Coordinates of N, CA, C and O and ligand atoms in Angstrom, one line a residue:
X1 N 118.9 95.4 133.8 CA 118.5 96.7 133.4 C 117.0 96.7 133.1 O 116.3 95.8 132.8
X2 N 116.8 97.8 133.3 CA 115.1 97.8 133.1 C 114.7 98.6 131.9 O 114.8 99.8 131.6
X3 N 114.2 97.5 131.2 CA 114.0 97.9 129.7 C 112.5 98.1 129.2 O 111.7 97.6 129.9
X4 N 112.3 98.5 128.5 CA 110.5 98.6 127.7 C 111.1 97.9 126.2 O 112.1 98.0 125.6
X5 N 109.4 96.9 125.9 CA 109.6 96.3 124.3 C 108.7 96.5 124.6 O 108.2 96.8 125.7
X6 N 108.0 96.2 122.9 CA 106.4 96.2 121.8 C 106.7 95.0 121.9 O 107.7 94.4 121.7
X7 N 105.2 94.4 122.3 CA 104.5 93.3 122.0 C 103.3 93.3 121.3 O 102.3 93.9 121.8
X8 N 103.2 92.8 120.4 CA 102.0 92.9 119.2 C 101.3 91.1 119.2 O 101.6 90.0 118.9
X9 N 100.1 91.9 119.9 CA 99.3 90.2 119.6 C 98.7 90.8 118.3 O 98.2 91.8 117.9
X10 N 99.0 89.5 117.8 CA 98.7 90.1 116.1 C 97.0 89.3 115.7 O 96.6 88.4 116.3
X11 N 96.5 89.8 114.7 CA 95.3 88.9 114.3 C 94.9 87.7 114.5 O 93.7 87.3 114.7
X12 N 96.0 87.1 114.3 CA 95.5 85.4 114.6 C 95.3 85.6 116.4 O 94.3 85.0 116.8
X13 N 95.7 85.9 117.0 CA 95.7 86.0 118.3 C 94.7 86.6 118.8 O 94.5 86.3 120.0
X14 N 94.0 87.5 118.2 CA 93.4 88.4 119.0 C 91.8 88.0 118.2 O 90.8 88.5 118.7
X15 N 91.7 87.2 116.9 CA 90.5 86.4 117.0 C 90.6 85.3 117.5 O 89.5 85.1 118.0
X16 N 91.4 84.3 117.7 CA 91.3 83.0 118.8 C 91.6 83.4 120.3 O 92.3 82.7 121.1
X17 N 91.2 84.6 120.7 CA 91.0 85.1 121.7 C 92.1 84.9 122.8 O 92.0 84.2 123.8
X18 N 93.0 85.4 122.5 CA 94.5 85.0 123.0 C 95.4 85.9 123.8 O 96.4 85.8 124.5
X19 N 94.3 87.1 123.4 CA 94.8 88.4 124.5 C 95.4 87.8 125.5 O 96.6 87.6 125.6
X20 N 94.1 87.6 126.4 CA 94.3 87.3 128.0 C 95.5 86.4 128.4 O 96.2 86.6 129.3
X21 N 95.5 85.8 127.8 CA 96.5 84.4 127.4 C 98.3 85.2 127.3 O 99.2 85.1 128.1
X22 N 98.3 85.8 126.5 CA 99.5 86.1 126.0 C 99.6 87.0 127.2 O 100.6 86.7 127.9
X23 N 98.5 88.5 127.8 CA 99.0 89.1 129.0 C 99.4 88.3 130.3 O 100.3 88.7 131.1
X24 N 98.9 87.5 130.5 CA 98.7 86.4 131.8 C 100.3 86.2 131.7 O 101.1 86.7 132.5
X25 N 100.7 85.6 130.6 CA 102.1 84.9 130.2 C 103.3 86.2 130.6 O 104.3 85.8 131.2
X26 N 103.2 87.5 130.4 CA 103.7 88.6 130.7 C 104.2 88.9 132.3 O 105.3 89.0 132.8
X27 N 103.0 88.9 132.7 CA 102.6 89.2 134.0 C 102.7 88.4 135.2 O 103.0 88.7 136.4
X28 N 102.5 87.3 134.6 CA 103.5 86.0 135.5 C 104.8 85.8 135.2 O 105.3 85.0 135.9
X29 N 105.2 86.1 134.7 CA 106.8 86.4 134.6 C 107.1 87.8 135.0 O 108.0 88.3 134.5
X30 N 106.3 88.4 135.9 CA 106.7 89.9 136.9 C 107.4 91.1 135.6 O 108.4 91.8 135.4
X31 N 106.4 90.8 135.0 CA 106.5 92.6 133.5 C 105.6 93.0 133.8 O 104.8 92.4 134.6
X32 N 105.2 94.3 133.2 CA 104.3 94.8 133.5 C 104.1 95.8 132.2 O 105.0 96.5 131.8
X33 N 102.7 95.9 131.5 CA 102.0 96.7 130.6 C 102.2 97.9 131.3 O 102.1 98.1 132.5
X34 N 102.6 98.6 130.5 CA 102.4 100.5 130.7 C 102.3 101.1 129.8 O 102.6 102.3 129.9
X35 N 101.9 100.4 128.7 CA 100.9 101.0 127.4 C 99.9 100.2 126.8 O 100.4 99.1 127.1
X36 N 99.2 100.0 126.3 CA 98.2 99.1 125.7 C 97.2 99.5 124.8 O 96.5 100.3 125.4
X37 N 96.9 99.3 123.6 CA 96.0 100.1 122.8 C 95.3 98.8 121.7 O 96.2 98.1 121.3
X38 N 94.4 98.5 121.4 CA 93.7 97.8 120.3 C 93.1 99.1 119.0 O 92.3 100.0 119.1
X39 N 94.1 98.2 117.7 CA 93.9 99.0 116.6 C 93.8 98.1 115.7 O 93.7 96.9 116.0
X40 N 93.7 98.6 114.3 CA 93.8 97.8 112.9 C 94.5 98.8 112.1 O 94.1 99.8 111.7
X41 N 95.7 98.1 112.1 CA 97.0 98.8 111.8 C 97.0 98.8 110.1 O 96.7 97.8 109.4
X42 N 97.3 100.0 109.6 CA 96.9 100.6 108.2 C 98.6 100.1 107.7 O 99.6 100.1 108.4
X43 N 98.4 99.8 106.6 CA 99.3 99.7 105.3 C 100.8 100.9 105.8 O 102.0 100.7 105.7
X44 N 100.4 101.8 106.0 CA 101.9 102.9 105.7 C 102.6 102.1 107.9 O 103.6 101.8 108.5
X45 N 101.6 102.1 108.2 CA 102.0 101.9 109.7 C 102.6 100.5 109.7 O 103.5 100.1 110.5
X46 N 102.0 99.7 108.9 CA 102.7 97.9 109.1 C 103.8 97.6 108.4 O 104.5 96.7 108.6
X47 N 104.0 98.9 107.2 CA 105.1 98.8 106.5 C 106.3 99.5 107.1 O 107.5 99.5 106.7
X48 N 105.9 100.3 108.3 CA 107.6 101.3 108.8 C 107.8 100.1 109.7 O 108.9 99.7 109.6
X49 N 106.7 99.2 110.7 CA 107.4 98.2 111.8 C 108.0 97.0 111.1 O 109.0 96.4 111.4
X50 N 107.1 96.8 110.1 CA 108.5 95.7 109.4 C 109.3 95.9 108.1 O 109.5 95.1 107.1
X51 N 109.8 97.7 108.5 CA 110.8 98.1 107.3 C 111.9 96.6 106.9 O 112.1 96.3 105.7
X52 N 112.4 95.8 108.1 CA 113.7 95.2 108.1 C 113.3 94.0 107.2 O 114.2 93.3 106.6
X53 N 112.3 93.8 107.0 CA 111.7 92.7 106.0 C 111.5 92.9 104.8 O 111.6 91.9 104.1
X54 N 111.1 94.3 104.1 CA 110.9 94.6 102.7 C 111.6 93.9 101.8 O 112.8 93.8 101.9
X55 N 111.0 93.4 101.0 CA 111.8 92.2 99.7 C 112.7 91.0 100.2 O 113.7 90.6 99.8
X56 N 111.8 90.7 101.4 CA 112.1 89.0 101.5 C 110.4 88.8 100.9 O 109.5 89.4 100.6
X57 N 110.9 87.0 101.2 CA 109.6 86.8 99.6 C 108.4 86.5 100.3 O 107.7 85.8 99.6
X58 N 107.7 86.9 101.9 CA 107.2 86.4 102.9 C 106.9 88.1 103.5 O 106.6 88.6 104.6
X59 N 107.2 88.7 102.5 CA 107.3 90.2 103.0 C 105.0 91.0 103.3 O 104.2 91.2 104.3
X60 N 105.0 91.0 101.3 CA 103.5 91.0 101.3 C 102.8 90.2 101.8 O 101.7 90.7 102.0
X61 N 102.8 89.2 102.0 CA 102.0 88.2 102.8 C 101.7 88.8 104.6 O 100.7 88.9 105.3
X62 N 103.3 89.3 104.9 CA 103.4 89.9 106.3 C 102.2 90.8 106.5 O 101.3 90.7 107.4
X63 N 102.3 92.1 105.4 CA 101.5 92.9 105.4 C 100.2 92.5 105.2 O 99.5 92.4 106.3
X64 N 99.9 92.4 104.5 CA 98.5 91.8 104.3 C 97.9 90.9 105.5 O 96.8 91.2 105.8
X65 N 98.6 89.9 106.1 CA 98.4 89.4 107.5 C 98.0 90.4 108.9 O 97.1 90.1 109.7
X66 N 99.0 91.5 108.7 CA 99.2 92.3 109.8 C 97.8 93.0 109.7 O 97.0 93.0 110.6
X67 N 97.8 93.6 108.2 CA 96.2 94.7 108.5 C 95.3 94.0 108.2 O 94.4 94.6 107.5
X68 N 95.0 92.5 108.5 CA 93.6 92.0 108.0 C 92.5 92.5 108.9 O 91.6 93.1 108.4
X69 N 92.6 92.3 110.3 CA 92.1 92.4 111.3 C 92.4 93.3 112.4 O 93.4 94.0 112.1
X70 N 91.9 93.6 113.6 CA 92.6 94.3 114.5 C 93.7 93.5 115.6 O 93.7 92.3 115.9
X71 N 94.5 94.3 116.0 CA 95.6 93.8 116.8 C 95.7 94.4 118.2 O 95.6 95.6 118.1
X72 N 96.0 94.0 119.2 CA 96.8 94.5 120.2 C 98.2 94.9 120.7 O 99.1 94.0 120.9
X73 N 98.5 96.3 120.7 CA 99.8 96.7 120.8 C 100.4 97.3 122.1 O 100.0 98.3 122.6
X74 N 101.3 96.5 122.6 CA 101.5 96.9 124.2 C 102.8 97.2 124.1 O 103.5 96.6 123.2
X75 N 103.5 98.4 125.2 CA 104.4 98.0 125.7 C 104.6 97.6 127.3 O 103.9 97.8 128.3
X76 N 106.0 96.8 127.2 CA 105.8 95.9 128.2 C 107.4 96.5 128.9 O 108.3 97.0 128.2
X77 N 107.6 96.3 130.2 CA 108.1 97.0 131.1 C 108.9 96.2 132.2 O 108.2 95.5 133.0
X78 N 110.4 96.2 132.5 CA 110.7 95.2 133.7 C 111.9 94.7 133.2 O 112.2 94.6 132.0
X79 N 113.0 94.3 134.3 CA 114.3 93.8 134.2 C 114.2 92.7 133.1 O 113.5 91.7 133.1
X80 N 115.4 93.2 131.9 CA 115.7 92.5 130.9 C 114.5 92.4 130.4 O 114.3 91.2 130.5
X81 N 113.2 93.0 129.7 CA 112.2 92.8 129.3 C 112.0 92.3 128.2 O 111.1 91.6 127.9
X82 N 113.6 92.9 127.0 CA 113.2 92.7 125.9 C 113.4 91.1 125.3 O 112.7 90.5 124.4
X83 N 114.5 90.4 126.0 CA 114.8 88.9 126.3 C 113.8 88.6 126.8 O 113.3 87.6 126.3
X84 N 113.1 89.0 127.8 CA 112.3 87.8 128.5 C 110.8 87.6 127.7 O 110.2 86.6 127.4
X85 N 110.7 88.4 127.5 CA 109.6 88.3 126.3 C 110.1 87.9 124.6 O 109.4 87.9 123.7
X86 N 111.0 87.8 124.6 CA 111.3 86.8 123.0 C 111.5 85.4 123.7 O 111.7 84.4 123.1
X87 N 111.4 85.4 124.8 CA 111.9 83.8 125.5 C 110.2 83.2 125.4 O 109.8 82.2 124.8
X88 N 109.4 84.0 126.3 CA 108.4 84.1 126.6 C 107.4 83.5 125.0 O 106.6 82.6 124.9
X89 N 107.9 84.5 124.1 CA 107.1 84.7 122.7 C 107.6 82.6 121.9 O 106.9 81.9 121.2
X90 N 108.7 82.5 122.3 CA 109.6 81.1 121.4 C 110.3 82.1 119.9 O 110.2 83.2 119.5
X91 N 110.8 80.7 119.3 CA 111.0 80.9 118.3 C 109.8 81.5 117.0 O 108.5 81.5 117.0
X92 N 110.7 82.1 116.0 CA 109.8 82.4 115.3 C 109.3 81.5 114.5 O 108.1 81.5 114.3
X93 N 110.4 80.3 113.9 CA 109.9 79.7 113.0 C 109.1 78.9 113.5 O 109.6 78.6 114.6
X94 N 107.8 78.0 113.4 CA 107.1 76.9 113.4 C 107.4 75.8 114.3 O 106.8 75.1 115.1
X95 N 108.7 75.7 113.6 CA 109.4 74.1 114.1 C 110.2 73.7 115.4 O 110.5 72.7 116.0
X96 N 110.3 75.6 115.8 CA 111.7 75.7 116.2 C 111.2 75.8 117.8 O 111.8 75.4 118.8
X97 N 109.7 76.5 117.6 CA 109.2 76.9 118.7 C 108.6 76.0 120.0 O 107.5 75.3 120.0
X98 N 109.4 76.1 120.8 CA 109.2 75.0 121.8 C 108.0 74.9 122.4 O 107.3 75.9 122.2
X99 N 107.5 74.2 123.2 CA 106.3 73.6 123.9 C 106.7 74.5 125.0 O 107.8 74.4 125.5
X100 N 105.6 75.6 125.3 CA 105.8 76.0 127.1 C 105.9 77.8 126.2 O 105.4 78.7 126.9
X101 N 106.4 78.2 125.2 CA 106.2 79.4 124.6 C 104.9 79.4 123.6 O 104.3 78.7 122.9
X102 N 104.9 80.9 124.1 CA 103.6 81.2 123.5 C 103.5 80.6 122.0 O 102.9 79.6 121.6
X103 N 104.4 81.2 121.3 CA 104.3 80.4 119.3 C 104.4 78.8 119.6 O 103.9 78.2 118.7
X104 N 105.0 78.1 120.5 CA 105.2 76.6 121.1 C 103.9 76.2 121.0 O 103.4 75.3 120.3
X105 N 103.2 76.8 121.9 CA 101.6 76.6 122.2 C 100.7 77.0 121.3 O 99.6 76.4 121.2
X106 N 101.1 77.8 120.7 CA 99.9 78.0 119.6 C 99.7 78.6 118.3 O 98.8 78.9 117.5
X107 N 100.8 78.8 118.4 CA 101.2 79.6 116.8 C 100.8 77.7 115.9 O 101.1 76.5 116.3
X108 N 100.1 78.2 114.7 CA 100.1 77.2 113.7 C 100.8 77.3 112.5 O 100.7 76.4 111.7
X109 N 101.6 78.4 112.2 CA 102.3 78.2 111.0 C 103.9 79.2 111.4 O 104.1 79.5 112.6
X110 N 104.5 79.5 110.6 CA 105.2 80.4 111.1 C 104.8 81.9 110.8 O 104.9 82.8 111.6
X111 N 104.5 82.0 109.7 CA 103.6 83.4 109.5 C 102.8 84.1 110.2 O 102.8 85.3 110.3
X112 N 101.6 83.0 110.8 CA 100.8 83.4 111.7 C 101.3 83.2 113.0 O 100.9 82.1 113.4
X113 N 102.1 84.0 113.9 CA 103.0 83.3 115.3 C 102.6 84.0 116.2 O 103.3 84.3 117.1
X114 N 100.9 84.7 116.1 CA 100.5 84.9 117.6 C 101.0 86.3 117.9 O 100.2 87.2 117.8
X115 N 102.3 86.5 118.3 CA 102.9 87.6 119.0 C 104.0 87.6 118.0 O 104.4 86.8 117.1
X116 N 104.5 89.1 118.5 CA 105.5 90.0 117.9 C 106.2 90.3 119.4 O 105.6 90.3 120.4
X117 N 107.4 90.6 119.1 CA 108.1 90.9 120.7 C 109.7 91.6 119.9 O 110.2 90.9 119.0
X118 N 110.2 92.9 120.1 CA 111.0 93.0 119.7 C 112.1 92.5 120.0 O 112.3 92.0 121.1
X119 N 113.3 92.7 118.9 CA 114.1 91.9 118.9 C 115.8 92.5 119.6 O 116.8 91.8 119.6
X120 N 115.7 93.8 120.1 CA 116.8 94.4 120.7 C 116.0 95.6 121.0 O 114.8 96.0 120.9
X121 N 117.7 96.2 121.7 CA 117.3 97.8 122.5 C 117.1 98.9 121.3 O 116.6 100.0 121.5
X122 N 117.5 98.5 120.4 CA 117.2 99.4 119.3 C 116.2 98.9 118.6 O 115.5 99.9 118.6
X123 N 115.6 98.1 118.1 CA 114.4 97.6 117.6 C 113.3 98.2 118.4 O 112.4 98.8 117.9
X124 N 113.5 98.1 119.6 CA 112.4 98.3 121.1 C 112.2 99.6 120.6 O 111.0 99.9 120.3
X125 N 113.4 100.7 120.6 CA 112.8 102.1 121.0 C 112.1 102.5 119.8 O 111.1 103.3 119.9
X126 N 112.6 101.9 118.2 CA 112.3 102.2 116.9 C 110.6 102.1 116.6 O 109.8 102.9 116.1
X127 N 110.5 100.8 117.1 CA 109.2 100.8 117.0 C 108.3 100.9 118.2 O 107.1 101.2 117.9
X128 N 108.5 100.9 119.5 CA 107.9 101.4 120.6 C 107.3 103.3 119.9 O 106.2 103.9 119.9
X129 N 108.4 103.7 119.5 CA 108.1 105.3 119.0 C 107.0 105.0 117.2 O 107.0 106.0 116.4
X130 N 106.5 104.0 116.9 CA 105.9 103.7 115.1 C 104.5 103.6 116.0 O 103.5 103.9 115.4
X131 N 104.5 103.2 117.2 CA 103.0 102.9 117.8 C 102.5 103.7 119.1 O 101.2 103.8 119.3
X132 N 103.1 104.2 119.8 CA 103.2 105.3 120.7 C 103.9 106.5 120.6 O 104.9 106.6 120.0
X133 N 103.1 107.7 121.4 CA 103.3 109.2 121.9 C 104.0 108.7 123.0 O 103.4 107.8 123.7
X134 N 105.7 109.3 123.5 CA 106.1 108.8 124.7 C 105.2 109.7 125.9 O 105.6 109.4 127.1
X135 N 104.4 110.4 125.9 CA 103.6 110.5 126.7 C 102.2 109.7 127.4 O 101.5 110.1 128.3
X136 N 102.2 108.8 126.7 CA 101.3 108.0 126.4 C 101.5 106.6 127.0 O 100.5 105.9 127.3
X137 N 102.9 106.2 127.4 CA 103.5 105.5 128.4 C 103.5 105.7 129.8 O 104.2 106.6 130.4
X138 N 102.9 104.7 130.4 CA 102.9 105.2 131.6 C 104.4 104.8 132.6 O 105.3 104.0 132.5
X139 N 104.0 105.6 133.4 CA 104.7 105.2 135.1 C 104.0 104.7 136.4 O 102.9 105.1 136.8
X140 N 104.8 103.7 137.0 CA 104.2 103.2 138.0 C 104.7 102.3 138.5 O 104.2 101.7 139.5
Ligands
CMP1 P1 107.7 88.7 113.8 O1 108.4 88.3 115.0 O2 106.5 89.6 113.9 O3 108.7 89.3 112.7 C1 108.5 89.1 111.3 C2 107.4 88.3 111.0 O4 107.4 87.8 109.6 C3 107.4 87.0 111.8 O5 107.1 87.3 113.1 C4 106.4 86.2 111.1 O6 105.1 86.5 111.3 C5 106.8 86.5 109.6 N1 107.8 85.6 109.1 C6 109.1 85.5 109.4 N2 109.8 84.5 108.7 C7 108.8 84.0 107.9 C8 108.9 83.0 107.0 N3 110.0 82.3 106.7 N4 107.7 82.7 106.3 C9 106.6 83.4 106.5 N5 106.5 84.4 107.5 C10 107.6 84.7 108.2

């Protein structure tokens, strides 16, 4: 099925200059960007995309991580997209994350892991719509 996910290269990523890196990784696996924007995501906005984490104990730290700096927020486009890009992204935690995935390759803690990639078809549309006007998405 041809699906759309949010991928968030987050601060650590987008000052060790990892953009390019993380899109390359997309795009060689045949996805395709059809939204893309660079911001510095405010407090009410980092708090609706990681509502599902509020009061775990790793929560304010999240936030505070998320709006230090600016980020890059795409969505990404193509058969089974939202899988191929958590495959693409690795694990979240630190340990877990294999050699050959992006957090594998260069995530250094688990907190700071580089990328964000949603986690289902409902996840996808919830926050695809917290960061995008669906007009704003292209076709092609
Ligand atoms: P992400 O995939 O964006 O989803 C939630 C984020 O919370 C996760 O990546 C990490 O940045 C962070 N996170 C998840 N689990 C932990 C943890 N155990 N300790 C610290 N940060 C975490």
């Amino acid at each position: 099925m041809i699906e759309k996910t949010l991928v968030l290269v987050k601060p650590d990523g987008v000052n060790r200059r990892l953009v390019g890196e993380v899109i390359r990784r997309i795009e060689n696996k045949g996805l395709k960007p059809v939204c893309l924007r660079m911001m510095h995501l405010n407090e009410k906005t980092a708090e609706a995309h990681y509502s599902v984490h509020k009061g775990k104990d790793f929560y304010d730290r999240l936030i505070k991580f998320i709006t230090a700096s600016p980020i890059v927020a795409m969505v990404i486009e193509g058969e089974n997209a939202i899988e191929l890009c958590r495959k693409l992204a690795g694990a979240t935690s630190f340990h877990d994350a294999l050699p050959g995935t992006i957090r594998g390759d260069y995530a250094c803690t688990t907190a700071e892991n580089v990328v964000h990639t949603s986690d289902s078809l409902e996840s996808a549309e919830r926050e695809i719509s917290i960061f995008f006007r669906p007009e704003q998405i292209l076709k092609y």
